[in-house]
PDB file of C-alpha atoms in Angstrom:
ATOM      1  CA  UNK A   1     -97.035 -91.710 -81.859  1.00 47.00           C
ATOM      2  CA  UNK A   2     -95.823 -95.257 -82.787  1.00 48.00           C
ATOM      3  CA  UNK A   3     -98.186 -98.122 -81.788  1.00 47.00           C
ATOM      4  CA  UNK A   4     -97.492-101.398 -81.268  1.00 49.00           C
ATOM      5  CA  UNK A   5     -98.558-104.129 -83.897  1.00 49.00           C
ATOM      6  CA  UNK A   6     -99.678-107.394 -84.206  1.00 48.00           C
ATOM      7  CA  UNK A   7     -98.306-110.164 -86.463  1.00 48.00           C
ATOM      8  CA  UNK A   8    -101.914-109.924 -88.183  1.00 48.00           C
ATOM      9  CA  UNK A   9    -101.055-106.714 -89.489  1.00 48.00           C
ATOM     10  CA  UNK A  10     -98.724-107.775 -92.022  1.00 45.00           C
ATOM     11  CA  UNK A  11    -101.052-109.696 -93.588  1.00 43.00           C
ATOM     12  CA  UNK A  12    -103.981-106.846 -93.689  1.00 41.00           C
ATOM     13  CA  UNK A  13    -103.528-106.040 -97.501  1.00 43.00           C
ATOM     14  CA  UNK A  14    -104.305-109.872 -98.356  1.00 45.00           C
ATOM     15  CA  UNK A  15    -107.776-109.901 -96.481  1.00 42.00           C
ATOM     16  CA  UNK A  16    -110.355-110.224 -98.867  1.00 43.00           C
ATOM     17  CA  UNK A  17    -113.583-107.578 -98.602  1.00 42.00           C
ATOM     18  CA  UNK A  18    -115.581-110.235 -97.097  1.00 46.00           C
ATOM     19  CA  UNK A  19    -113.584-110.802 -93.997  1.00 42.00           C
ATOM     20  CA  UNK A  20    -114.447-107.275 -93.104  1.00 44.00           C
ATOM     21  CA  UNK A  21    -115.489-108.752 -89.389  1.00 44.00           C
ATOM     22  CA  UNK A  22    -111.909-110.413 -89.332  1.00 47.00           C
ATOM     23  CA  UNK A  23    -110.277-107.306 -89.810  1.00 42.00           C
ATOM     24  CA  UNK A  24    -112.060-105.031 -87.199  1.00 43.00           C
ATOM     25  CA  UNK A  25    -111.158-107.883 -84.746  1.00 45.00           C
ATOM     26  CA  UNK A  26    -107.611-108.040 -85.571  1.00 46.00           C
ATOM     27  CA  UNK A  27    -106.886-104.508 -86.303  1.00 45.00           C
ATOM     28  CA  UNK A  28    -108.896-103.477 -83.207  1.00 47.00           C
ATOM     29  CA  UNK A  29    -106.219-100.646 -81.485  1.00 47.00           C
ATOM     30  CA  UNK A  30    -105.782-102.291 -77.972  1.00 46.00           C
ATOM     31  CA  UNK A  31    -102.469-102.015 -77.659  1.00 45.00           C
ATOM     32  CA  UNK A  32    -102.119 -98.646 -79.337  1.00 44.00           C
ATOM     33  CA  UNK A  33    -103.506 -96.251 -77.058  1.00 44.00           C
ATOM     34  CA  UNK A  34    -103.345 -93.004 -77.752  1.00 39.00           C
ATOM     35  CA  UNK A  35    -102.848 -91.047 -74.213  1.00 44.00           C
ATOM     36  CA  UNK A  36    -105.068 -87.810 -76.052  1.00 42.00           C
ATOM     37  CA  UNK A  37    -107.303 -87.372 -72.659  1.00 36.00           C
ATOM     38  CA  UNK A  38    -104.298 -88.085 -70.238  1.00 42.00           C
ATOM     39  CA  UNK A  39    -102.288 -85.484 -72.212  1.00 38.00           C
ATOM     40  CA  UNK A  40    -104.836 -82.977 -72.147  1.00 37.00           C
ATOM     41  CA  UNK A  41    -105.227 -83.452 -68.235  1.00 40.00           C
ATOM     42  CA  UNK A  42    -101.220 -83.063 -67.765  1.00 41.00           C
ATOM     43  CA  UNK A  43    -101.821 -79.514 -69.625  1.00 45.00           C
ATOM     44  CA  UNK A  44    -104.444 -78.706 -67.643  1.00 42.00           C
ATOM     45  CA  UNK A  45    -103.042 -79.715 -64.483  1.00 44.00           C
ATOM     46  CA  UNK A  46     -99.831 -77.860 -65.488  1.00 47.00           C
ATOM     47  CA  UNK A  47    -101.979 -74.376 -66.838  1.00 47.00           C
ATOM     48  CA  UNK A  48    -103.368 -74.231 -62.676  1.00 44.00           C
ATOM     49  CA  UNK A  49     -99.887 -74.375 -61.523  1.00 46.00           C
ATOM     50  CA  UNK A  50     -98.828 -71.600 -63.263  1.00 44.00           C
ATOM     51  CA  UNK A  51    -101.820 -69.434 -62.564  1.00 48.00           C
ATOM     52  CA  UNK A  52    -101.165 -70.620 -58.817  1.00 51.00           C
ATOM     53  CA  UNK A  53     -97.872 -69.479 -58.744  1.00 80.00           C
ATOM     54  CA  UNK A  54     -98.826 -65.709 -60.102  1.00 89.00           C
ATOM     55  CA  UNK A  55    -100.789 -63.928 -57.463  1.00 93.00           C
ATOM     56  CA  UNK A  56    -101.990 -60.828 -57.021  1.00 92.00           C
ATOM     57  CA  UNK A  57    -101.109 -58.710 -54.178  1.00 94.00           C
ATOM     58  CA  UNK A  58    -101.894 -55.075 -53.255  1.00 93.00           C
ATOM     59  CA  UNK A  59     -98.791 -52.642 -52.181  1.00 93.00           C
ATOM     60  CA  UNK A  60     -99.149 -49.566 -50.073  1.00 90.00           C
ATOM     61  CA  UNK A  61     -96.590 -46.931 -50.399  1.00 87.00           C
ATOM     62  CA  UNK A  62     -97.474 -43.614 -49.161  1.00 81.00           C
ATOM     63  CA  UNK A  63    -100.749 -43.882 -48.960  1.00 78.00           C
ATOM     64  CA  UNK A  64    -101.272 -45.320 -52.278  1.00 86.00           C
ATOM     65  CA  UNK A  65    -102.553 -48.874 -53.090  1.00 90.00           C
ATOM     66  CA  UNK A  66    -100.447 -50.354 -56.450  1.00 92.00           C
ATOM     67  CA  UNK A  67    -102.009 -53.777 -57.801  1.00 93.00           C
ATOM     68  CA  UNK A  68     -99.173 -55.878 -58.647  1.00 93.00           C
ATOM     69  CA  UNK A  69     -98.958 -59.548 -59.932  1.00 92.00           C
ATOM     70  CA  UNK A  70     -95.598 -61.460 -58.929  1.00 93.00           C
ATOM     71  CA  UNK A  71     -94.440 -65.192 -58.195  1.00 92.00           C
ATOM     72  CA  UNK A  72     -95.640 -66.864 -55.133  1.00 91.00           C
ATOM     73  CA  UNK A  73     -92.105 -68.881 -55.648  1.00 91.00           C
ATOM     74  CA  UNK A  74     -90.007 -65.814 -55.899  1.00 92.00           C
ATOM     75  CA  UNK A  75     -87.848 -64.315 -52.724  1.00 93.00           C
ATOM     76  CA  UNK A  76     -88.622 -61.014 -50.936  1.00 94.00           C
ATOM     77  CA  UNK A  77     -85.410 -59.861 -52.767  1.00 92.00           C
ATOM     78  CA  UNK A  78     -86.883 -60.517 -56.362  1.00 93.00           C
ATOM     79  CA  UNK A  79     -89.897 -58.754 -55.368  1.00 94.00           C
ATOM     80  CA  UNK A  80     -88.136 -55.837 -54.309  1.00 92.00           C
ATOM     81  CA  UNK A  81     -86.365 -55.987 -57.494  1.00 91.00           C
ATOM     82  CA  UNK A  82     -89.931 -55.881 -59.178  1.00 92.00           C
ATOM     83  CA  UNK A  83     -90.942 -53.310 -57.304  1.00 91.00           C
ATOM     84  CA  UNK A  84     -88.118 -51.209 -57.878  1.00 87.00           C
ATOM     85  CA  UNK A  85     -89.048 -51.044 -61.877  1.00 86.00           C
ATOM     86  CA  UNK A  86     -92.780 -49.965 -60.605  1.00 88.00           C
ATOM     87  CA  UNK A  87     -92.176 -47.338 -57.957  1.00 86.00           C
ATOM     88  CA  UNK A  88     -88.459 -46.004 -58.578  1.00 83.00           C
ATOM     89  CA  UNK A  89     -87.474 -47.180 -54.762  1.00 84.00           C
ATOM     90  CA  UNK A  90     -83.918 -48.615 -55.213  1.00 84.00           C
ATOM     91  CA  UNK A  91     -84.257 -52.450 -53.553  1.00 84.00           C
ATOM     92  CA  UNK A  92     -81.895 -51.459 -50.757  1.00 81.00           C
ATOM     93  CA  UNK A  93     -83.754 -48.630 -49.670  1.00 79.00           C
ATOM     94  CA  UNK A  94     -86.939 -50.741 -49.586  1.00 86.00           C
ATOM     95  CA  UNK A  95     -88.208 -52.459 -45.744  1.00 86.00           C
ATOM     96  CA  UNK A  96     -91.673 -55.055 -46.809  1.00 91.00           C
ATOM     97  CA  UNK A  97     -94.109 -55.406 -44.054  1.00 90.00           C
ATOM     98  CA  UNK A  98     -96.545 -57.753 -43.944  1.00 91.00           C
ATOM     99  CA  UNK A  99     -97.249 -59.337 -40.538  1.00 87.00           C
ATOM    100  CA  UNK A 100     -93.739 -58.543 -39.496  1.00 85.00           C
ATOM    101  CA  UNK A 101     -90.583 -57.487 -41.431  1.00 86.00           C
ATOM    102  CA  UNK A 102     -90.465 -59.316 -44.399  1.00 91.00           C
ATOM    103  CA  UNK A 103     -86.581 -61.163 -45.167  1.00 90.00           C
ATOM    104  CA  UNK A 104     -84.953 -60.966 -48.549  1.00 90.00           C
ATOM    105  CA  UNK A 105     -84.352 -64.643 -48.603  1.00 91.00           C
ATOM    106  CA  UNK A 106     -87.781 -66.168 -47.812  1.00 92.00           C
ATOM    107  CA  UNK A 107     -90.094 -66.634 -50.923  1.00 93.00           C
ATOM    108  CA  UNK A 108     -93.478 -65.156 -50.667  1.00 93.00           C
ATOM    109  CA  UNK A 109     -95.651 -68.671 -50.444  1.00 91.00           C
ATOM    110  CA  UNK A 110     -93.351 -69.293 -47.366  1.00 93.00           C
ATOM    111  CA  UNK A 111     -94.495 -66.419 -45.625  1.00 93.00           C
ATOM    112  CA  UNK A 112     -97.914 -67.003 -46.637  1.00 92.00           C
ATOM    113  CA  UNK A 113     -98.861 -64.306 -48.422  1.00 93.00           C
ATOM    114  CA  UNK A 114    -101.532 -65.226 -51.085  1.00 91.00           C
ATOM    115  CA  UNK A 115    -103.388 -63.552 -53.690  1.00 91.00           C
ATOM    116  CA  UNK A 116    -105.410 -60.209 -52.110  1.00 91.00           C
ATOM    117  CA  UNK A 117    -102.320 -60.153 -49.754  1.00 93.00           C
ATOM    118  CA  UNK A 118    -101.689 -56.575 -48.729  1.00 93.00           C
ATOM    119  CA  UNK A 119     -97.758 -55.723 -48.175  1.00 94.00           C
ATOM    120  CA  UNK A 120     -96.534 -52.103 -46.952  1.00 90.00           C
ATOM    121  CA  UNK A 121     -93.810 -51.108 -48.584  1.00 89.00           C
ATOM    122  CA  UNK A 122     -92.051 -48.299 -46.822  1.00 84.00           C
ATOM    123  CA  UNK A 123     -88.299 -46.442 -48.516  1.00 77.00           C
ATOM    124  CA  UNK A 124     -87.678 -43.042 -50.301  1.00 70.00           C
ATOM    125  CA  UNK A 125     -86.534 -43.241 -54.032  1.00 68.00           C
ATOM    126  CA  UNK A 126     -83.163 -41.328 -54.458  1.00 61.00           C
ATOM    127  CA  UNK A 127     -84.418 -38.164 -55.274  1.00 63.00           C
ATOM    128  CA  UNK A 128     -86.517 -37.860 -52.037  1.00 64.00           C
ATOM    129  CA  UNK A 129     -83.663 -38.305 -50.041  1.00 61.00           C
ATOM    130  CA  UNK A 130     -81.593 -35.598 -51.859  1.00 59.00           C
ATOM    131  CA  UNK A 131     -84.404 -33.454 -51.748  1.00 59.00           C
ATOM    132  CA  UNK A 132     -84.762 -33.498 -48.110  1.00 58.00           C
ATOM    133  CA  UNK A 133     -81.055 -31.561 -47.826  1.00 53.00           C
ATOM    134  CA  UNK A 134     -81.680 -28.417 -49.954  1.00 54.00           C
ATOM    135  CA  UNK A 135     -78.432 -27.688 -50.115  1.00 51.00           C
ATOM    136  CA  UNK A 136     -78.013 -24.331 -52.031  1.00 55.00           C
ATOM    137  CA  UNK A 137     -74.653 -23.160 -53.426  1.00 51.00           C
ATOM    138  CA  UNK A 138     -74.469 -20.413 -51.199  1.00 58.00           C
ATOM    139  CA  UNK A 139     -75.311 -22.784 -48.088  1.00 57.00           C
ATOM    140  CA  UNK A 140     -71.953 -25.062 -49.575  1.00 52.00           C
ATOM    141  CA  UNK A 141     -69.887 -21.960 -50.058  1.00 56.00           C
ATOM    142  CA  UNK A 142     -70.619 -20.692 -45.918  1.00 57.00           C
ATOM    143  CA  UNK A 143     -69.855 -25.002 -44.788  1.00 55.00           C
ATOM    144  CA  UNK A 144     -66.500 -24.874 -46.733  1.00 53.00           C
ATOM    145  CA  UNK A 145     -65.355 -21.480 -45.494  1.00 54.00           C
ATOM    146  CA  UNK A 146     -66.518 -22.181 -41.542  1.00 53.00           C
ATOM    147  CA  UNK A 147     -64.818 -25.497 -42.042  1.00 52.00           C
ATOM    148  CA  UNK A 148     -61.581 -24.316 -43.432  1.00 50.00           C
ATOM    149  CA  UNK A 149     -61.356 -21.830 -40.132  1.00 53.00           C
ATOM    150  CA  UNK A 150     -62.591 -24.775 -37.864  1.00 70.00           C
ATOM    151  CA  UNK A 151     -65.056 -22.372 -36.046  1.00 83.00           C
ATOM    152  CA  UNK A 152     -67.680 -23.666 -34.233  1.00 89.00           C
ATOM    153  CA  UNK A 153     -71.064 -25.049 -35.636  1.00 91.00           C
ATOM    154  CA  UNK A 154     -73.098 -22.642 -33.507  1.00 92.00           C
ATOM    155  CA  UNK A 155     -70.456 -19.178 -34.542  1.00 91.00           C
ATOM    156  CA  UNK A 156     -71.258 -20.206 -38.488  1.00 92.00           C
ATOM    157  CA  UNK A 157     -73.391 -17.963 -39.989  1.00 91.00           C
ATOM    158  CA  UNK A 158     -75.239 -20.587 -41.557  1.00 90.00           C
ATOM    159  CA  UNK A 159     -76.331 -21.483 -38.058  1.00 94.00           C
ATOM    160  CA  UNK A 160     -76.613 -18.471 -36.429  1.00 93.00           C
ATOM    161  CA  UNK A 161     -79.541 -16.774 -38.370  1.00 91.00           C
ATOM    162  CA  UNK A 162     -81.602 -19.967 -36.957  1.00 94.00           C
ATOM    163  CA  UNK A 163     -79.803 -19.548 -33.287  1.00 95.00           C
ATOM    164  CA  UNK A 164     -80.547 -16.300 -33.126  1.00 94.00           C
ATOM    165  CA  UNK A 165     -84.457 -16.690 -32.885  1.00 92.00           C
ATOM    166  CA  UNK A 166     -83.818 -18.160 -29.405  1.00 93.00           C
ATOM    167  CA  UNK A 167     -84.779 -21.540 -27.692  1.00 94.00           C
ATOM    168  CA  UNK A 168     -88.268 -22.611 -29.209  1.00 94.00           C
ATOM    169  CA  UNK A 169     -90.889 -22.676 -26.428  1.00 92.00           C
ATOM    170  CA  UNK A 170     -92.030 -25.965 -26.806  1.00 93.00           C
ATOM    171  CA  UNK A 171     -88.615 -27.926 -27.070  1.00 94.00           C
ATOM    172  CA  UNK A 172     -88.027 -31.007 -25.140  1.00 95.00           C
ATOM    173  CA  UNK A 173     -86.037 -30.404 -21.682  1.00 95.00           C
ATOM    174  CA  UNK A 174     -82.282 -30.750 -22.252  1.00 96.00           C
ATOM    175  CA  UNK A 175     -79.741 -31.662 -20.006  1.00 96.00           C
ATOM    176  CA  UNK A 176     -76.137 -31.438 -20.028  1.00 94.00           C
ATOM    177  CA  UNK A 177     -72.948 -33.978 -19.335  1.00 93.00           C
ATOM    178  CA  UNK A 178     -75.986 -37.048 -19.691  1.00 93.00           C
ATOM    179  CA  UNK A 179     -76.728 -39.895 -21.904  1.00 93.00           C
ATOM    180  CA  UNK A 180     -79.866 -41.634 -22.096  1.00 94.00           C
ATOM    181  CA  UNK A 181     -81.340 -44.156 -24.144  1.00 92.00           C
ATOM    182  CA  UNK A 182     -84.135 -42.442 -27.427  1.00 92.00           C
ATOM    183  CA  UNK A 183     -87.551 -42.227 -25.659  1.00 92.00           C
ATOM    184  CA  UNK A 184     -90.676 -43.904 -26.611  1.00 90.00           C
ATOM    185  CA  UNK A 185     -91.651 -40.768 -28.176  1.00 94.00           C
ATOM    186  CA  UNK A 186     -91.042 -38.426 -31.116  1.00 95.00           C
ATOM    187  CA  UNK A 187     -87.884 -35.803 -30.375  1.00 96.00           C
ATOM    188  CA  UNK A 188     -90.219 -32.938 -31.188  1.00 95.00           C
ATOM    189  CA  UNK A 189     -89.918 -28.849 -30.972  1.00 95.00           C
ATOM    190  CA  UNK A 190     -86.492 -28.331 -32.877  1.00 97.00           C
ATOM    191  CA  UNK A 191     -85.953 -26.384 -35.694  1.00 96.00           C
ATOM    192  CA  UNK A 192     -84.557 -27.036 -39.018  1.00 94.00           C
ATOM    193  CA  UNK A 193     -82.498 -24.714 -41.335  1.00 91.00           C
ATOM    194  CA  UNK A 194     -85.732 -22.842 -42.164  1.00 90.00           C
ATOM    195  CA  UNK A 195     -86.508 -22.149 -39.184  1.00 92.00           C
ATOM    196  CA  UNK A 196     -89.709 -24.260 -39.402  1.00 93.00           C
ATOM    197  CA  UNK A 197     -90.608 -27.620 -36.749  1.00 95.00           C
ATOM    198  CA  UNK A 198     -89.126 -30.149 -37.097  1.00 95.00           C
ATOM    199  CA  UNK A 199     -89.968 -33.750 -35.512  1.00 95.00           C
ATOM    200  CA  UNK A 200     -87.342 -36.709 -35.427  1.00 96.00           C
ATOM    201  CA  UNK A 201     -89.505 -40.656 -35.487  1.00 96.00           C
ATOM    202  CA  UNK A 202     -87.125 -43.196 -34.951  1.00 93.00           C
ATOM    203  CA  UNK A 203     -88.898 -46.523 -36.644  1.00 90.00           C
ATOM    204  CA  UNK A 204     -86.500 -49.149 -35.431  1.00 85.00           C
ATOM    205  CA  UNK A 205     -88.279 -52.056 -36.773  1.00 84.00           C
ATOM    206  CA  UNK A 206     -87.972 -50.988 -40.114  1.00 85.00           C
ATOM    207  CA  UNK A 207     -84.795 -49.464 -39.789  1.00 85.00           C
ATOM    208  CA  UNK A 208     -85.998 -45.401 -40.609  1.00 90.00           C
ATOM    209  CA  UNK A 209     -85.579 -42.280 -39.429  1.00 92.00           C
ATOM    210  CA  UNK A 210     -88.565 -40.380 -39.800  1.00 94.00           C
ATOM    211  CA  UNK A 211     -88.006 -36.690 -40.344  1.00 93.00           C
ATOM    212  CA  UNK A 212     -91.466 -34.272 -39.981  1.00 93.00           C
ATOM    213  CA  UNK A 213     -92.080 -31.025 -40.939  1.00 92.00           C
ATOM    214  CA  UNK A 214     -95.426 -28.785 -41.311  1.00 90.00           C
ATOM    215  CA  UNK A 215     -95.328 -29.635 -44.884  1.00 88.00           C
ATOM    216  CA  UNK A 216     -94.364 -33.484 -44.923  1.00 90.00           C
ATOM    217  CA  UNK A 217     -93.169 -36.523 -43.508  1.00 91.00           C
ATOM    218  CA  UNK A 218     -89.705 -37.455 -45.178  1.00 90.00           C
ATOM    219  CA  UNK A 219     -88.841 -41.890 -44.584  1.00 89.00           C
ATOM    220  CA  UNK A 220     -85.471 -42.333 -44.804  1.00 89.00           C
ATOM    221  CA  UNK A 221     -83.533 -45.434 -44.322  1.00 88.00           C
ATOM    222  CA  UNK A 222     -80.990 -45.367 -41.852  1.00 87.00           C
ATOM    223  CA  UNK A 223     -78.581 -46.604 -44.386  1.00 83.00           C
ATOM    224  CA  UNK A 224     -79.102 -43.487 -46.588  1.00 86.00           C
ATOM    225  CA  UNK A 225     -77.656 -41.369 -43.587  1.00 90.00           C
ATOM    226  CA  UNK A 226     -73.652 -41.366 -44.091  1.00 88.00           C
ATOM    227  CA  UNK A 227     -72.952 -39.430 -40.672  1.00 92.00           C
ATOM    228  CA  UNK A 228     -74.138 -37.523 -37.960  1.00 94.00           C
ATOM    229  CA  UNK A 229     -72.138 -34.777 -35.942  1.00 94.00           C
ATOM    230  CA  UNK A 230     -73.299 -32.530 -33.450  1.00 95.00           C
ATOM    231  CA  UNK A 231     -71.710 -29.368 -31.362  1.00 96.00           C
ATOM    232  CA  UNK A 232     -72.757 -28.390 -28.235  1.00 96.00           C
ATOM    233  CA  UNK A 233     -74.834 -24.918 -28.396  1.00 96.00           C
ATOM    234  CA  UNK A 234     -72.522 -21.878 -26.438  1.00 94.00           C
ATOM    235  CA  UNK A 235     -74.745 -20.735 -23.738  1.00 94.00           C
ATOM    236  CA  UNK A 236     -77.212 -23.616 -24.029  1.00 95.00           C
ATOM    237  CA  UNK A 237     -74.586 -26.372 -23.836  1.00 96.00           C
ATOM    238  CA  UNK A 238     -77.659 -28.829 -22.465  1.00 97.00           C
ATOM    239  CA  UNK A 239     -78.804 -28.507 -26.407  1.00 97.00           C
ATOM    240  CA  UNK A 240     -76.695 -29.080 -29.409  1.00 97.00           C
ATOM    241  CA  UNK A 241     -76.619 -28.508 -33.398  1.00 97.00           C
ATOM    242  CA  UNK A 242     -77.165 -31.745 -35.337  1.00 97.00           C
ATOM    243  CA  UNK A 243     -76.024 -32.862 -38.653  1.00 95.00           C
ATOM    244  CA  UNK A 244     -77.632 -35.924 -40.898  1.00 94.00           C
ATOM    245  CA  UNK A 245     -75.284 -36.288 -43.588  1.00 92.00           C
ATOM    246  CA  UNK A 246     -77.843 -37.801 -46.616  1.00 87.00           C
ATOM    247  CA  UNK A 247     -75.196 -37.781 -49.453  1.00 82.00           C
ATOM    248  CA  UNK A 248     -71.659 -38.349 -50.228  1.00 80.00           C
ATOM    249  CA  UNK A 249     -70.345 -34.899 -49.149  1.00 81.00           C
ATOM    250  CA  UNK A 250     -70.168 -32.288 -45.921  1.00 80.00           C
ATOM    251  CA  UNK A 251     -72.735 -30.557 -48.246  1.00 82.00           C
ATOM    252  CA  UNK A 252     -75.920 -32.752 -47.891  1.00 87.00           C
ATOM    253  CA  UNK A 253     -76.077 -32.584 -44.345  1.00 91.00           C
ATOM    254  CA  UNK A 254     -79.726 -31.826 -42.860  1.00 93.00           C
ATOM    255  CA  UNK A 255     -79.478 -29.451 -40.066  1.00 96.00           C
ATOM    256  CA  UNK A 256     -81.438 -29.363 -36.837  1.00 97.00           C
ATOM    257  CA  UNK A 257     -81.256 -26.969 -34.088  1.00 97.00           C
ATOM    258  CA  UNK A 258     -81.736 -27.320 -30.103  1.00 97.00           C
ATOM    259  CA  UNK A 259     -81.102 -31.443 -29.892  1.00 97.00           C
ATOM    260  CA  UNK A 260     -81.417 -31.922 -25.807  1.00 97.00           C
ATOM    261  CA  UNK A 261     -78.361 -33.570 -25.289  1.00 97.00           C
ATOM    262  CA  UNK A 262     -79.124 -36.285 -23.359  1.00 97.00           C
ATOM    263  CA  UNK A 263     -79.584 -37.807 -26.436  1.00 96.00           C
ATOM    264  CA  UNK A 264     -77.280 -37.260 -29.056  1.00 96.00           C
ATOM    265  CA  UNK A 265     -75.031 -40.315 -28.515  1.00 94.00           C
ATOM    266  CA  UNK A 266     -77.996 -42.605 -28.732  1.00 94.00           C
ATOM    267  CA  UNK A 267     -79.611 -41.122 -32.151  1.00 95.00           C
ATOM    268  CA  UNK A 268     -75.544 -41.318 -33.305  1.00 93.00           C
ATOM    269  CA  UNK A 269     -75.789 -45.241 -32.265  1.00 90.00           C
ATOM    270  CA  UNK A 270     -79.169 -45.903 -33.781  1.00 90.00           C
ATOM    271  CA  UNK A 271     -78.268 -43.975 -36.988  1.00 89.00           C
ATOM    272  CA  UNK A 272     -75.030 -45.736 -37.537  1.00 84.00           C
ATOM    273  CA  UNK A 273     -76.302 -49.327 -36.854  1.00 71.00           C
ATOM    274  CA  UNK A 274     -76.051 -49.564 -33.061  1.00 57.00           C
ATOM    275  CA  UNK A 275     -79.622 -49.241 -32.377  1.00 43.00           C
ATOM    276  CA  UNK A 276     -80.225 -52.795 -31.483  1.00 40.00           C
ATOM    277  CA  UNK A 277     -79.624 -52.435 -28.171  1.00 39.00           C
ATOM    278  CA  UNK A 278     -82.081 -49.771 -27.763  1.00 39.00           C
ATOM    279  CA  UNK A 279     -84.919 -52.083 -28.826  1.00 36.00           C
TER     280      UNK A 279
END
């Protein structure tokens, strides 16, 4: 640092030994203050703002706690970006909950989450979602020849060895030439392409269809679902077969059996992003 002198200074080297008193006096450094203290309070100061801006929050994802440090400053969609490197869920199949449904373009600090904060994270990586289909070669080979003859879902062999068991006992009533709006419960006592129980949980406020099964709970985005058609049963036209298409192709659709039809156009509305007015 350069520090101001006086016109004493110059004349320093001529000063004889005895005048030692004269010199501390005139070379005394009162205009040359070095800001050492104020500079290692700026440091400081600037040190707590960093560790203020990293916090520590906990994420919950399927039942699992993850510890993860990130920016107060940065936006939901960072963080999502962040967690997608940790957990493998691709940002756009993530929903963040934390005292509501968190939006990509507020920062954390704004939505005051601090450190110990605990956010639910809720999305399926890719893999889930593909897994959820099953699709077996022989399953695409039977789609591809009932679709070239155009016969109907519930004559397609495919289909028929689940038909065939007969209307599950403890389906929901069904009821033909109706629409009504989803109910406030789970569509339960349908059947998948196993055979086995399956249970539809529409999550509207985070945007997922939930898709249950003895085994497990599958969370899929509604964005992840391409399509959805349905046929009416023959004989039991007050039920239908239903189709979630989860991939790019006629393939990857998830089958369930004995839909009540009251309610097939509103699952087709809520699955294809017309669900708000159902809310």
């Amino acid at each position: 640092m350069e520090c101001l002198g006086t016109e004493n200074d110059s004349k320093l080297s001529n000063v004889s030994v005895d005048s030692h008193t004269d010199i501390s006096e005139n070379t005394e450094p009162s205009e040359c203050k070095i800001p050492k203290t104020e500079s290692i309070t700026s440091n400081s100061t600037n040190n707590e703002d960093i560790e203020d801006v990293l916090i520590d929050v906990k994420v919950i994802y399927n039942k699992n706690k993850y510890d993860v440090s990130t920016s107060a400053n940065g936006t939901v969609s960072e963080f999502k970006k962040q967690l997608q490197g940790l957990l493998g869920v691709p940002d756009s199949m993530q929903k963040l909950m934390y005292k509501g449904l968190l939006q990509d373009n507020k920062t954390l600090s704004s939505l005051g989450i601090s450190k110990g904060a605990k956010i639910m994270l809720v999305g399926s990586t890719l893999n889930d979602v593909l897994a959820v289909s099953s699709v077996t070669k022989q399953d695409v080979a039977e789609q591809e020849k009932a679709s070239s003859a155009k016969e109907p879902l519930c004559k397609q062999k495919i289909h028929r060895k689940v038909l065939d068991k007969g209307l599950p006992e403890d389906v929901m009533p069904g009821i033909k030439d109706l629409k009504e709006s989803l109910p406030p419960i789970p569509l339960s006592g349908m059947l998948n392409k196993h055979g086995g129980k399956v249970r539809l949980t529409f999550k509207l406020e985070a945007d997922q269809l939930w898709l249950s099964t003895k085994e497990r709970t599958e969370k899929l985005p509604m964005q992840s679902i391409k399509n959805v058609v349905s046929e009416p049963i023959e004989g039991h036209e007050e039920y239908h077969v239903m189709g979630l298409q989860l991939g790019p192709t006629e393939a990857s659709r998830y089958w369930v059996y004995w839909v009540p039809a009251q309610y097939i156009d509103a699952i087709k509305d809520v699955v294809l992003g017309k669900w708000q007015q159902y809310f």
